[in-house]
Short mmCIF file of C-alpha atoms in Angstrom, two decimals:
data_model
loop_
_atom_site.label_atom_id
_atom_site.label_comp_id
_atom_site.label_asym_id
_atom_site.label_seq_id
_atom_site.Cartn_x
_atom_site.Cartn_y
_atom_site.Cartn_z
CA MET A 39 0.00 0.00 0.00
CA LYS A 40 2.84 2.39 0.82
CA ASN A 41 4.65 1.47 -2.39
CA MET A 42 1.55 2.08 -4.46
CA SER A 43 0.87 5.44 -2.83
CA ARG A 44 4.52 6.39 -3.26
CA ARG A 45 4.48 5.59 -6.98
CA LEU A 46 1.26 7.55 -7.51
CA ALA A 47 2.65 10.48 -5.53
CA GLN A 48 5.86 10.52 -7.60
CA GLU A 49 3.88 10.48 -10.84
CA LEU A 50 1.68 13.30 -9.57
CA GLY A 51 4.76 15.20 -8.40
CA THR A 52 6.37 14.85 -11.82
CA LEU A 53 3.20 16.03 -13.51
CA LEU A 54 2.92 19.07 -11.23
CA ASN A 55 6.68 19.69 -11.01
CA SER A 56 6.54 19.42 -7.19
CA ASP A 57 9.43 19.21 -4.73
CA ASP A 58 10.19 16.32 -2.36
CA ASN A 59 8.16 17.78 0.52
CA ASP A 60 5.07 18.06 -1.65
CA ILE A 61 5.56 14.50 -2.89
CA GLU A 62 5.68 13.26 0.72
CA ILE A 63 2.36 15.01 1.37
CA TYR A 64 0.89 13.49 -1.79
CA SER A 65 2.12 10.05 -0.76
CA TYR A 66 0.59 10.28 2.70
CA SER A 67 -2.71 11.52 1.26
CA MET A 68 -2.74 8.78 -1.37
CA GLU A 69 -2.11 6.13 1.26
CA ILE A 70 -5.05 7.35 3.34
CA LEU A 71 -7.30 7.46 0.27
CA ILE A 72 -6.32 3.96 -0.86
CA LEU A 73 -6.84 2.67 2.67
CA LEU A 74 -10.30 4.23 2.89
CA LEU A 75 -11.35 2.87 -0.50
CA ALA A 76 -10.06 -0.62 0.29
CA THR A 77 -11.81 -0.61 3.66
CA MET A 78 -15.11 0.53 2.16
CA VAL A 79 -14.98 -2.13 -0.57
CA CYS A 80 -14.31 -4.89 1.98
CA VAL A 81 -16.93 -3.61 4.43
CA THR A 82 -19.59 -3.24 1.73
CA PHE A 83 -18.97 -6.72 0.35
CA LEU A 84 -19.06 -8.44 3.76
CA ALA A 85 -22.05 -6.43 4.99
CA MET A 86 -23.98 -7.43 1.85
CA LEU A 87 -23.19 -11.09 2.49
CA LEU A 88 -24.40 -10.79 6.09
CA GLY A 89 -27.47 -8.72 5.21
CA SER A 90 -26.42 -5.91 7.54
CA MET A 91 -25.61 -3.17 5.04
CA ARG A 92 -27.88 -0.50 6.52
CA THR A 93 -26.88 -0.97 10.14
CA THR A 94 -23.21 -1.19 9.20
CA PHE A 95 -23.34 2.17 7.46
CA ALA A 96 -25.43 3.64 10.29
CA PHE A 97 -22.66 2.60 12.68
CA LEU A 98 -20.04 3.98 10.30
CA ALA A 99 -21.84 7.34 9.96
CA VAL A 100 -21.45 8.20 13.65
CA PHE A 101 -18.11 6.47 14.10
CA ALA A 102 -16.50 8.32 11.17
CA VAL A 103 -17.77 11.77 12.18
CA PHE A 104 -16.74 11.39 15.83
CA ARG A 105 -13.42 9.96 14.70
CA CYS A 106 -12.83 12.87 12.34
CA PHE A 107 -13.34 15.57 14.95
CA GLY A 108 -12.35 13.67 18.08
CA GLY A 109 -9.24 11.87 16.86
CA GLY A 110 -8.02 8.85 18.75
CA ALA A 111 -5.72 5.85 18.67
CA HIS A 112 -4.39 4.37 15.42
CA LEU A 113 -2.67 1.14 14.52
CA SER A 114 0.93 1.29 13.31
CA SER A 115 0.36 0.26 9.70
CA GLY A 116 -2.21 0.61 6.95
CA LYS A 117 -2.65 -3.14 6.49
CA ARG A 118 -3.44 -3.62 10.16
CA CYS A 119 -5.84 -0.70 10.08
CA LEU A 120 -7.58 -2.15 7.02
CA PHE A 121 -8.03 -5.55 8.65
CA VAL A 122 -9.13 -4.36 12.08
CA SER A 123 -11.39 -1.60 10.72
CA THR A 124 -13.13 -4.03 8.39
CA VAL A 125 -13.69 -6.59 11.14
CA MET A 126 -14.90 -3.93 13.58
CA LEU A 127 -17.32 -2.22 11.20
CA VAL A 128 -18.82 -5.45 9.90
CA ALA A 129 -19.05 -7.01 13.38
CA PHE A 130 -20.79 -4.06 15.03
CA GLY A 131 -23.04 -3.53 12.02
CA TYR A 132 -24.11 -7.17 12.16
CA LEU A 133 -24.49 -7.03 15.95
CA SER A 134 -26.80 -4.04 15.62
CA CYS A 135 -29.27 -5.91 13.43
CA CYS A 136 -29.12 -9.14 15.45
CA ILE A 137 -29.87 -7.79 18.92
CA LEU A 138 -33.18 -6.09 19.67
CA ILE A 139 -32.73 -3.57 22.47
CA PRO A 140 -35.84 -2.29 24.31
CA LYS A 141 -36.72 1.39 24.07
CA GLN A 142 -35.96 2.12 27.73
CA ILE A 143 -32.50 0.58 27.46
CA LEU A 144 -31.76 2.56 24.30
CA ILE A 145 -32.71 5.80 26.04
CA LEU A 146 -30.45 4.85 28.93
CA LEU A 147 -27.58 4.07 26.55
CA VAL A 148 -28.02 7.40 24.75
CA THR A 149 -27.95 9.22 28.09
CA VAL A 150 -24.79 7.42 29.16
CA THR A 151 -23.18 8.12 25.79
CA VAL A 152 -24.01 11.82 25.98
CA LEU A 153 -22.56 12.16 29.48
CA ALA A 154 -19.44 10.22 28.50
CA SER A 155 -19.10 12.32 25.34
CA GLN A 156 -19.18 15.59 27.24
CA TYR A 157 -16.43 14.45 29.60
CA THR A 158 -14.37 13.01 26.75
CA ILE A 159 -14.64 16.18 24.65
CA VAL A 160 -13.55 18.41 27.51
CA LYS A 161 -10.80 16.06 28.70
CA TRP A 162 -9.19 14.59 25.57
CA VAL A 163 -10.56 15.97 22.27
CA PRO A 164 -8.77 16.30 19.91
CA ALA A 165 -6.83 13.15 20.73
CA GLY A 166 -3.67 12.75 18.67
CA THR A 167 -0.91 10.23 18.10
CA ASP A 168 2.86 10.34 18.42
CA LYS A 169 3.12 11.35 14.76
CA HIS A 170 0.29 13.85 14.71
CA GLN A 171 -0.68 16.16 17.56
CA ILE A 172 -2.81 19.29 17.32
CA THR A 173 -1.07 21.81 19.55
CA ASP A 174 -2.61 25.04 18.31
CA ASN A 175 -5.13 26.15 20.96
CA ARG A 176 -7.45 27.70 18.41
CA LEU A 177 -7.60 24.52 16.35
CA ARG A 178 -8.12 22.42 19.46
CA PHE A 179 -11.00 24.65 20.50
CA MET A 180 -12.59 24.41 17.05
CA GLN A 181 -12.32 20.62 17.11
CA LYS A 182 -14.10 20.58 20.46
CA ILE A 183 -16.86 22.80 19.05
CA ASN A 184 -17.21 20.56 16.00
CA MET A 185 -17.41 17.54 18.25
CA PHE A 186 -20.12 19.15 20.38
CA VAL A 187 -22.12 19.99 17.24
CA SER A 188 -21.73 16.40 16.03
CA LEU A 189 -22.88 15.17 19.43
CA LEU A 190 -25.98 17.37 19.25
CA ILE A 191 -26.87 16.02 15.81
CA TYR A 192 -26.29 12.47 17.06
CA ILE A 193 -28.68 13.06 19.98
CA VAL A 194 -31.42 14.47 17.76
CA VAL A 195 -31.17 11.76 15.10
CA THR A 196 -30.98 8.93 17.62
CA PHE A 197 -34.04 10.09 19.54
CA ILE A 198 -35.95 10.54 16.27
CA LEU A 199 -35.15 6.93 15.39
CA ILE A 200 -36.17 5.71 18.86
CA THR A 201 -39.43 7.66 18.69
CA ALA A 202 -40.13 6.22 15.22
CA GLY A 203 -39.52 2.70 16.52
CA SER A 204 -36.34 2.17 14.47
CA PHE A 205 -34.54 0.59 17.40
CA THR A 206 -32.08 -1.34 15.25
CA TYR A 207 -30.71 1.79 13.58
CA ALA A 208 -30.70 3.71 16.84
CA PHE A 209 -28.63 0.94 18.42
CA ALA A 210 -26.18 1.08 15.49
CA LEU A 211 -25.71 4.83 16.03
CA ILE A 212 -25.19 4.32 19.75
CA LEU A 213 -22.56 1.63 19.15
CA GLY A 214 -20.79 3.90 16.66
CA ALA A 215 -20.63 6.69 19.23
CA MET A 216 -19.46 4.38 22.03
CA VAL A 217 -16.66 2.76 20.03
CA SER A 218 -15.35 6.05 18.65
CA LEU A 219 -15.40 7.61 22.12
CA LEU A 220 -13.56 4.61 23.56
CA LEU A 221 -10.72 5.07 21.07
CA ILE A 222 -10.25 8.66 22.28
CA THR A 223 -9.67 7.61 25.88
CA PRO A 224 -6.44 6.20 27.40
CA LEU A 225 -8.17 2.82 27.60
CA GLY A 226 -8.72 2.93 23.85
CA TYR A 227 -5.04 3.70 23.27
CA ASN A 228 -4.10 0.73 25.47
CA ILE A 229 -6.44 -1.57 23.54
CA VAL A 230 -5.00 -0.47 20.20
CA ALA A 231 -1.45 -0.88 21.53
CA ALA A 232 -2.33 -4.40 22.67
CA ILE A 233 -3.67 -5.22 19.19
CA ASP A 234 -0.48 -3.85 17.65
CA ASN A 235 1.64 -5.95 20.02
CA THR A 236 -0.37 -9.04 19.09
CA PHE A 237 0.34 -8.42 15.41
CA ASP A 238 4.04 -7.89 16.21
CA ASN A 239 4.20 -11.17 18.10
CA LEU A 240 2.49 -13.01 15.23
CA VAL A 241 4.98 -11.56 12.74
CA LYS A 242 7.93 -12.52 14.97
CA LYS A 243 6.55 -16.05 15.36
CA GLU A 244 6.13 -16.36 11.62
CA VAL A 245 9.70 -15.19 11.05
CA ARG A 246 11.05 -17.71 13.57
CA ASN A 247 9.09 -20.53 11.92
CA ASN A 248 10.52 -19.63 8.53
CA VAL A 249 14.12 -19.55 9.74
#
C-alpha cells in the first residue's frame, strides 16, 4: 500500500513539477485514500453477504464523524488498520441488526453516551498520536466545538429513530458513538497498543518458523 501510494505520488509530483516535501504530502494523502477505499470495498462486500448493510453504514456514519473531529488511537500500519477496521465495522453492524434492544435501554444508553461524550470532549478531544498532535489552541478549541455539534446532531437523530420505533438503527448509532469515544480515551489507546503488540508477536513467530 505504501509502495503504491509512493508511486502515484511521484507520478503526480512529476506532472505538477513538485518538490520532495510536496511528494511526501501526496504520498501520505494517497495512502489514506487507498486505505479508505479498500476498507469501504471490503466492508460493503461483507455487509452485503451478512445482510447488515444498513446498520453497518449507520454505525459507520457516527463512528466516522466522531473519529474525524475527536481523533483517537491508530494502529501502526495501513494493512493492520484495514483488517481491524473491516472486522470492527462489519461485526458491530451485524451485531446491531441481530440484537433487539428495548426502548428504555436505548434511552439509557443514549444518556450514558451523551454524558461520556461531554467528559471526553472536555478532557481529551482532539486526541492525537505520536506522529500527529494538534497543539494550536485555536484549532483544538474548534475541534471541540465541531465535536459538540456532532454530538448534538447524534442526539437528535438517535431520539428521532427511537421515537419512530427504528430501534435497530438507533442501536447502530449508539454503538458507533461508544466505540469512537472509547478510542479517544487512554483505555482505547491501550487496547490499540495491545492489538499492535499481538500483530508484532504473530509476525515474529512467523519469522522464527521460517528460519
